[in-house]
Short mmCIF file of C-alpha atoms in Angstrom, two decimals:
data_model
loop_
_atom_site.label_atom_id
_atom_site.label_comp_id
_atom_site.label_asym_id
_atom_site.label_seq_id
_atom_site.Cartn_x
_atom_site.Cartn_y
_atom_site.Cartn_z
CA MET N 1 32.10 -5.12 -9.83
CA ASN N 2 29.17 -7.45 -11.39
CA LYS N 3 30.64 -10.14 -9.65
CA LYS N 4 30.63 -9.01 -6.43
CA GLU N 5 27.15 -8.06 -6.58
CA VAL N 6 26.34 -11.58 -7.22
CA PHE N 7 27.86 -12.85 -4.41
CA LYS N 8 26.29 -10.12 -2.09
CA LEU N 9 22.89 -11.56 -3.45
CA ALA N 10 23.84 -14.76 -3.51
CA LYS N 11 24.43 -15.16 0.33
CA GLY N 12 22.51 -18.28 2.15
CA PHE N 13 22.29 -20.17 -1.47
CA ARG N 14 22.64 -24.16 -1.39
CA GLY N 15 26.04 -25.35 -2.57
CA ARG N 16 27.78 -23.81 -5.09
CA ALA N 17 25.86 -21.43 -5.60
CA LYS N 18 27.02 -19.22 -3.22
CA ASN N 19 30.63 -19.93 -4.18
CA CYS N 20 31.15 -20.35 -7.88
CA ILE N 21 30.30 -17.76 -9.94
CA ARG N 22 29.18 -19.43 -12.93
CA ILE N 23 26.40 -20.95 -11.16
CA ALA N 24 25.62 -18.33 -8.99
CA ARG N 25 25.00 -15.97 -11.73
CA GLU N 26 22.23 -18.38 -12.97
CA ARG N 27 20.75 -18.69 -9.69
CA VAL N 28 20.66 -15.06 -8.49
CA GLU N 29 18.90 -14.35 -11.81
CA LYS N 30 16.24 -16.83 -11.12
CA ALA N 31 15.85 -15.45 -7.29
CA LEU N 32 15.31 -11.92 -8.79
CA GLN N 33 13.16 -13.21 -11.48
CA TYR N 34 10.94 -14.74 -8.64
CA SER N 35 11.13 -11.75 -6.20
CA TYR N 36 9.50 -10.09 -9.40
CA ARG N 37 7.02 -12.42 -9.79
CA ASP N 38 6.43 -12.92 -6.13
CA ARG N 39 6.26 -9.17 -5.34
CA ARG N 40 2.52 -9.22 -7.12
CA ASN N 41 1.73 -12.63 -5.90
CA LYS N 42 2.32 -11.33 -2.56
CA LYS N 43 -0.73 -8.83 -2.68
CA ARG N 44 -2.95 -11.74 -3.92
CA ASP N 45 -1.87 -14.04 -0.99
CA MET N 46 -2.31 -11.45 1.58
CA ARG N 47 -5.86 -11.14 0.51
CA SER N 48 -6.45 -14.73 0.60
CA LEU N 49 -4.97 -14.89 4.48
CA TRP N 50 -7.20 -12.07 5.46
CA ILE N 51 -10.12 -13.66 3.90
CA GLN N 52 -9.45 -16.73 6.16
CA ARG N 53 -8.80 -15.07 8.99
CA ILE N 54 -12.21 -12.66 8.71
CA ASN N 55 -14.12 -16.09 7.76
CA ALA N 56 -12.53 -18.00 11.09
CA GLY N 57 -13.61 -14.56 12.92
CA THR N 58 -17.29 -14.96 11.82
CA ARG N 59 -17.61 -18.23 11.98
CA GLN N 60 -17.22 -17.94 15.52
CA HIS N 61 -20.56 -15.75 15.71
CA GLY N 62 -22.42 -18.31 13.24
CA VAL N 63 -21.79 -16.33 10.37
CA ASN N 64 -20.05 -17.26 7.21
CA TYR N 65 -17.63 -14.93 5.39
CA GLY N 66 -19.87 -14.49 2.41
CA ASN N 67 -22.55 -13.45 4.15
CA PHE N 68 -20.63 -10.96 5.98
CA MET N 69 -19.41 -8.95 3.61
CA HIS N 70 -22.72 -9.13 2.01
CA GLY N 71 -24.26 -7.61 4.81
CA LEU N 72 -21.26 -5.18 4.89
CA MET N 73 -21.82 -4.06 1.35
CA LYS N 74 -25.80 -3.68 1.91
CA GLU N 75 -24.82 -1.39 4.77
CA ASN N 76 -22.28 0.62 3.04
CA ILE N 77 -19.29 -0.13 5.21
CA GLN N 78 -16.21 0.38 3.31
CA LEU N 79 -13.74 -1.38 5.39
CA ASN N 80 -11.20 -3.46 3.59
CA ARG N 81 -10.43 -7.27 3.95
CA LYS N 82 -6.77 -5.95 5.88
CA VAL N 83 -8.52 -3.94 8.28
CA LEU N 84 -11.33 -6.23 8.98
CA SER N 85 -9.02 -9.18 9.57
CA GLU N 86 -6.97 -6.91 12.15
CA ILE N 87 -10.25 -6.06 13.96
CA SER N 88 -11.32 -9.89 14.13
CA MET N 89 -7.56 -10.29 15.90
CA HIS N 90 -7.22 -8.21 17.71
CA GLU N 91 -10.40 -6.06 19.09
CA PRO N 92 -13.12 -9.05 19.47
CA TYR N 93 -15.80 -6.73 21.01
CA SER N 94 -15.73 -4.34 18.11
CA PHE N 95 -15.91 -7.26 15.82
CA LYS N 96 -18.97 -8.83 17.36
CA ALA N 97 -20.40 -5.59 16.70
CA LEU N 98 -19.91 -5.31 12.73
CA VAL N 99 -21.23 -9.04 12.83
CA ASP N 100 -24.35 -8.06 14.44
CA VAL N 101 -24.64 -4.93 11.88
CA SER N 102 -24.05 -7.35 8.96
CA ARG N 103 -26.29 -10.07 10.37
CA SER N 104 -29.38 -7.72 10.57
CA ALA N 105 -28.65 -6.40 7.14
CA PHE N 106 -28.48 -9.67 5.26
CA PRO N 107 -30.01 -12.54 7.45
CA GLY N 108 -29.60 -15.96 6.14
CA ASN N 109 -27.58 -17.85 8.61
CA LYS N 110 -28.55 -20.52 11.28
CA ALA N 111 -30.94 -18.36 13.05
CA ALA N 112 -28.08 -15.97 14.68
CA ILE N 113 -27.19 -19.30 17.19
CA PRO N 114 -23.79 -20.67 16.72
CA LEU N 115 -23.56 -24.49 17.36
CA LYS N 116 -20.69 -24.47 19.66
CA LYS N 117 -20.16 -21.70 22.35
CA GLU N 118 -16.59 -21.33 23.06
CA GLY N 119 -14.62 -18.54 24.19
CA LEU N 120 -16.55 -14.89 23.79
CA ALA N 121 -19.70 -16.58 22.68
CA ILE N 122 -20.49 -17.98 25.85
CA LEU N 123 -21.42 -14.42 27.15
CA VAL N 124 -23.75 -13.80 24.41
CA MET H 1 7.01 -0.62 2.20
CA ALA H 2 7.01 -4.17 3.09
CA ASN H 3 10.21 -4.13 5.44
CA ARG H 4 8.72 -1.07 7.01
CA ARG H 5 5.54 -2.51 7.45
CA CYS H 6 6.18 -5.73 8.61
CA PHE H 7 7.87 -3.98 11.93
CA GLN H 8 5.42 -1.68 12.44
CA THR H 9 2.85 -4.45 12.55
CA ALA H 10 4.82 -6.39 14.80
CA THR H 11 5.24 -3.88 17.22
CA ARG H 12 1.19 -2.87 16.90
CA TYR H 13 0.60 -6.55 17.47
CA LEU H 14 2.40 -6.20 20.69
CA GLN H 15 0.50 -3.05 21.66
CA SER H 16 -2.49 -4.85 20.84
CA ILE H 17 -1.87 -7.53 23.01
CA LYS H 18 -1.57 -5.20 26.03
CA SER H 19 -4.53 -3.33 24.99
CA LEU H 20 -6.85 -6.74 25.21
CA THR H 21 -6.21 -7.75 28.56
CA ALA H 22 -7.57 -4.39 29.76
CA PHE H 23 -10.64 -4.81 28.21
CA SER H 24 -14.15 -4.70 30.54
CA GLN H 25 -16.50 -7.46 30.31
CA SER H 26 -19.63 -5.15 28.85
CA LEU H 27 -20.31 -5.47 25.13
CA PRO H 28 -20.25 -2.21 23.52
CA PRO H 29 -23.30 -0.66 22.20
CA THR H 30 -23.31 0.40 18.51
CA SER H 31 -24.40 3.66 17.92
CA THR H 32 -25.39 4.06 13.81
CA HIS H 33 -28.37 5.60 13.60
CA ALA H 34 -27.68 9.12 13.77
CA LEU H 35 -24.97 8.84 11.12
CA HIS H 36 -26.54 6.80 8.50
CA GLN H 37 -28.90 9.95 7.61
CA SER H 38 -25.97 12.71 7.80
CA LEU H 39 -23.83 10.40 5.37
CA THR H 40 -26.01 9.46 2.83
CA THR H 41 -25.54 12.87 1.26
CA LYS H 42 -21.93 13.35 1.92
CA PRO H 43 -20.45 11.03 -0.85
CA SER H 44 -23.00 12.29 -3.44
CA TYR H 45 -21.65 15.82 -3.10
CA HIS H 46 -17.85 14.37 -3.00
CA ILE H 47 -18.65 12.95 -6.65
CA TYR H 48 -20.17 16.01 -7.84
CA ASP H 49 -17.00 17.66 -6.94
CA ASN H 50 -14.56 15.54 -8.45
CA ASN H 51 -16.54 15.46 -11.90
CA PHE H 52 -16.39 19.24 -12.02
CA ASN H 53 -12.64 19.33 -11.05
CA ASN H 54 -12.31 16.68 -14.33
CA LEU H 55 -14.09 18.77 -16.75
CA TYR H 56 -12.00 21.76 -15.85
CA ALA H 57 -8.83 19.92 -16.40
CA GLN H 58 -9.92 18.67 -19.50
CA SER H 59 -11.03 21.80 -21.08
CA ALA H 60 -7.61 23.64 -19.88
CA ARG H 61 -5.55 20.70 -21.40
CA PHE H 62 -6.97 21.03 -24.89
CA THR H 63 -6.06 24.79 -24.96
CA ARG H 64 -2.60 24.30 -24.06
CA HIS H 65 -1.26 22.13 -27.06
CA PHE H 66 -2.06 25.13 -29.40
CA SER H 67 0.83 26.76 -31.05
CA SER H 68 -0.67 30.16 -30.65
CA ARG H 69 0.71 29.72 -26.92
CA PRO H 70 4.35 31.13 -26.16
CA THR H 71 4.29 29.41 -22.89
CA ASP H 72 3.80 26.11 -23.28
CA SER H 73 7.34 24.52 -22.98
CA GLU H 74 7.01 25.54 -19.03
CA ASP H 75 4.50 23.27 -18.36
CA ASP H 76 5.27 20.31 -19.67
CA ASP H 77 7.42 18.92 -17.48
CA ASP H 78 4.65 17.98 -14.62
CA ASP H 79 3.42 14.71 -14.83
CA ASP H 80 2.68 12.53 -11.70
CA ASP H 81 -0.67 11.42 -10.36
CA GLU H 82 -2.60 14.78 -9.63
CA GLU H 83 -2.45 16.01 -13.16
CA ASP H 84 -6.35 17.09 -12.98
CA TYR H 85 -5.11 19.95 -10.15
CA GLU H 86 -2.07 21.02 -11.60
CA SER H 87 -3.39 21.70 -15.31
CA GLY H 88 -6.06 23.83 -13.75
CA GLU H 89 -3.32 25.97 -11.39
CA GLU H 90 -0.99 26.20 -14.33
CA GLU H 91 -3.39 28.44 -16.50
CA GLU H 92 -3.65 30.84 -13.02
CA GLY H 93 -0.06 30.59 -12.70
CA GLU H 94 0.70 31.88 -16.32
CA LEU H 95 -1.53 34.91 -15.67
CA GLY H 96 0.40 35.55 -12.29
CA SER H 97 4.10 35.25 -11.87
CA GLU H 98 6.03 32.59 -14.01
CA ASP H 99 8.74 31.32 -11.46
CA GLU H 100 6.22 29.70 -9.09
CA SER H 101 5.90 26.26 -9.44
CA ALA H 102 2.79 24.45 -9.85
CA ASN H 103 2.22 23.70 -6.24
CA LEU H 104 2.02 27.14 -4.87
CA SER H 105 -0.18 28.65 -7.29
CA ALA H 106 -4.08 28.14 -5.98
CA GLU H 107 -4.17 27.47 -2.10
CA ASP H 108 -7.82 26.15 -2.80
CA LYS H 109 -6.64 23.71 -5.48
CA GLU H 110 -4.20 22.72 -2.92
CA LYS H 111 -6.73 22.02 -0.01
CA ASP H 112 -8.87 20.56 -2.70
CA ALA H 113 -6.01 17.82 -3.55
CA ALA H 114 -5.15 17.61 0.00
CA GLU H 115 -8.83 16.28 0.87
CA ILE H 116 -9.41 13.86 -1.75
CA GLY H 117 -5.66 12.42 -0.36
CA TYR H 118 -7.86 12.85 3.34
CA THR H 119 -5.43 14.63 4.65
CA VAL H 120 -5.70 18.60 6.06
CA ILE H 121 -2.95 20.39 6.93
CA GLY H 122 -2.78 22.61 10.32
CA PRO H 123 0.08 24.70 11.06
CA LEU H 124 3.34 23.72 11.92
CA GLN H 125 4.10 22.85 15.77
CA LYS H 126 6.44 24.31 17.97
CA SER H 127 6.41 23.54 21.75
CA ASP H 128 3.08 22.24 21.33
CA ARG H 129 2.44 19.32 23.54
CA VAL H 130 0.76 16.81 21.35
CA PHE H 131 2.20 13.27 22.70
CA LYS H 132 -0.11 11.65 24.94
CA PRO H 133 0.60 8.64 26.69
CA TYR H 134 -1.00 5.25 25.25
CA GLU H 135 -4.81 5.41 25.03
CA PRO H 136 -6.49 1.94 24.64
CA VAL H 137 -8.82 3.57 21.42
CA PHE H 138 -8.69 2.58 17.87
CA ALA H 139 -9.66 4.13 14.56
CA VAL H 140 -9.68 2.96 11.12
CA VAL H 141 -8.49 5.73 8.90
CA GLN H 142 -8.64 5.91 4.95
CA ILE H 143 -5.51 7.67 3.53
CA GLY H 144 -5.78 7.70 -0.55
CA SER H 145 -6.58 3.96 -1.49
CA HIS H 146 -4.87 2.58 1.69
CA GLN H 147 -6.66 1.75 5.31
CA PHE H 148 -5.30 1.61 8.34
CA LYS H 149 -6.27 0.72 11.87
CA VAL H 150 -4.52 3.23 14.01
CA SER H 151 -4.33 3.72 17.87
CA ASN H 152 -2.57 6.70 20.14
CA GLY H 153 1.60 6.30 19.47
CA ASP H 154 1.39 4.27 16.03
CA THR H 155 3.52 4.77 13.27
CA ILE H 156 2.19 4.33 9.75
CA TYR H 157 3.96 4.62 6.35
CA THR H 158 1.85 6.15 3.55
CA GLU H 159 2.37 7.11 0.01
CA ARG H 160 4.13 10.28 -0.29
CA LEU H 161 1.76 13.18 0.86
CA LYS H 162 2.53 16.27 -1.24
CA TYR H 163 1.79 19.64 0.04
CA CYS H 164 3.29 18.74 3.75
CA ASP H 165 6.19 19.02 5.25
CA VAL H 166 8.04 17.53 8.19
CA ASN H 167 6.94 18.41 11.68
CA ASP H 168 3.39 19.54 10.00
CA LYS H 169 -0.21 18.88 12.03
CA LEU H 170 -2.36 16.84 10.09
CA VAL H 171 -5.88 15.85 10.43
CA LEU H 172 -6.85 12.94 8.59
CA ASN H 173 -10.83 13.36 7.87
CA LYS H 174 -11.63 9.78 6.41
CA VAL H 175 -12.71 7.93 9.17
CA LEU H 176 -14.21 4.54 8.53
CA MET H 177 -14.62 3.13 12.30
CA LEU H 178 -13.72 3.99 15.76
CA GLY H 179 -13.21 1.51 18.85
CA SER H 180 -12.43 1.87 22.45
CA GLN H 181 -13.55 0.17 25.81
CA THR H 182 -16.69 1.17 26.13
CA GLN H 183 -18.24 2.01 22.43
CA THR H 184 -17.64 0.99 19.18
CA VAL H 185 -18.83 3.39 16.00
CA ILE H 186 -19.04 2.40 12.39
CA GLY H 187 -19.60 4.72 9.59
CA ARG H 188 -21.53 4.24 6.36
CA PRO H 189 -19.07 4.82 4.68
CA VAL H 190 -17.48 7.50 6.60
CA LEU H 191 -17.86 9.35 10.20
CA PRO H 192 -18.20 13.14 9.68
CA ASP H 193 -17.46 14.09 13.54
CA ALA H 194 -14.48 11.81 13.79
CA SER H 195 -10.87 12.85 13.36
CA VAL H 196 -7.78 11.82 13.79
CA HIS H 197 -4.64 14.07 14.32
CA ALA H 198 -1.14 12.96 13.11
CA VAL H 199 2.31 14.29 12.81
CA VAL H 200 4.26 13.90 9.90
CA GLU H 201 7.28 12.55 10.95
CA GLU H 202 9.93 12.17 8.04
CA HIS H 203 9.40 11.90 4.04
CA ALA H 204 11.52 8.79 3.30
CA LEU H 205 12.93 6.59 0.68
CA ASP H 206 11.74 2.75 0.90
CA ALA H 207 14.25 0.03 0.74
CA LYS H 208 15.53 -0.43 -2.74
CA VAL H 209 13.55 -2.87 -4.98
CA ILE H 210 15.44 -4.59 -7.77
CA ILE H 211 13.37 -5.14 -10.84
CA PHE H 212 14.90 -7.74 -13.05
CA LYS H 213 13.55 -9.19 -16.13
CA LYS H 214 14.52 -11.66 -18.37
CA LYS H 215 13.68 -13.86 -21.33
CA ARG H 216 15.21 -17.00 -21.94
CA ARG H 217 17.07 -17.89 -24.82
CA LYS H 218 16.07 -14.55 -26.55
CA ASN H 219 19.12 -12.20 -25.34
CA TYR H 220 16.60 -10.05 -23.30
CA ARG H 221 17.54 -9.00 -19.73
CA ARG H 222 16.77 -5.55 -18.13
CA LYS H 223 17.44 -4.49 -14.65
CA ASN H 224 16.29 -1.82 -12.94
CA GLY H 225 16.53 -0.47 -9.34
CA HIS H 226 13.19 1.36 -7.76
CA ARG H 227 12.89 3.19 -4.26
CA GLN H 228 9.06 4.29 -3.51
CA GLU H 229 8.54 7.76 -2.06
CA LEU H 230 6.94 7.31 1.59
CA THR H 231 5.77 9.46 4.36
CA LYS H 232 5.91 8.47 7.89
CA LEU H 233 3.39 9.68 10.00
CA ARG H 234 2.89 9.44 13.87
CA ILE H 235 -0.40 9.32 15.20
CA THR H 236 -1.09 11.64 18.05
CA ASP H 237 -5.10 11.72 18.77
CA ILE H 238 -8.19 10.26 17.97
CA GLN H 239 -11.61 12.06 18.90
CA GLY H 240 -14.83 10.85 18.28
CA VAL H 241 -15.11 8.38 20.70
CA GLU H 242 -15.51 8.04 24.58
CA LYS H 243 -12.36 7.51 26.03
CA PRO H 244 -11.59 5.53 29.22
CA GLU H 245 -10.79 7.55 32.40
CA LYS H 246 -7.66 7.90 33.74
CA ILE H 247 -6.45 5.88 36.60
CA THR H 248 -4.74 7.72 39.50
CA PRO H 249 -0.99 6.93 39.40
CA LEU H 250 0.13 4.70 42.37
CA LYS H 251 2.76 7.16 43.81
CA LYS H 252 -0.09 9.49 45.60
CA GLU H 253 -1.21 5.91 47.23
CA LYS H 254 2.08 5.23 48.51
CA LYS H 255 2.38 8.80 50.01
CA GLU H 256 -1.20 8.16 51.93
CA ASN H 257 -0.42 4.81 53.45
CA PRO H 258 2.72 5.80 55.36
CA GLY H 259 0.67 8.53 56.82
CA LYS H 260 -2.12 6.13 58.00
CA VAL H 261 -0.09 3.90 59.66
CA ALA H 262 1.93 6.64 61.48
CA VAL H 263 -1.82 7.55 62.52
CA GLY H 264 -3.03 4.14 63.52
CA ALA H 265 0.28 3.44 65.50
#
């Protein structure tokens, strides 16, 4: 029952694309093509999101993403970006330890003093 | 993996919110000096072991394709990822019994394959008290090529782990980082003394993914389904960090209070 499958996949589509088979079949095929492409894009998007989060976390401590990753690579720390972003969100003290390790391995930021002291940085 | 992973990250986020509020204000020291020296030797040993296995496997595969060998037809069915180990195992299997599958022929090679997948199989558990209440300790574990930030009581979905059944205890060797309320330990790259215990909950298939390819105006259309094989692990214990002391439960204090009131009155 191909029509049945098509209408099942066409749930939530706009206008006649969910009701009329000729239009639904076209839209469903396009949707499946997009999902094939986007399964590959999702990996890129997630990595980009992790990098943004790590960048935000390290800049709170006065280090930017590039120098932070360079310091970690020098110290042979093989944590990947997914896990680093999770640590930066949920384990702030452990993340500060990582940033300190990276800063000691590769100095080159604003003399280890962040400009605006907000939140955790006040305790430093 | 996507559907199950989303749910898993949502539950972990809620758990971690609880853990954040309980953190003390003292900054944790990092203990990395002793680890650095011990760890530089380990990766070099591991690389040597890999090369040795690959060389052995290549020589074994070349000999298998000669027409003079009568038992070639049985060995052609095995493919999958771990070809290197299975080709070495098949040679030994031919000498022994023919009915054994390639997995069971050499226990040492099973253990090597499991270690490279960074799991070590412990005995099956029966009436073991392995499931503890939640502790605010996390570890970063690597299984295959994926890394996970795990805590006590978490479930993670990994690629299908061979050589382990349901209700098997595993020890995950490759621990990259440990953290607790008082201590953070960072490995370079691995922590040698740390270990994470897990139990295999199920061997499952992921939700079906439809692979649809189409080239327009060229009369080309392909539709396939795919279900990835997964293993669901439940993390039971993390070892290698200082864990926070347990707080005594409130029930004992409540029993003491009416006793004190009676004495006072």
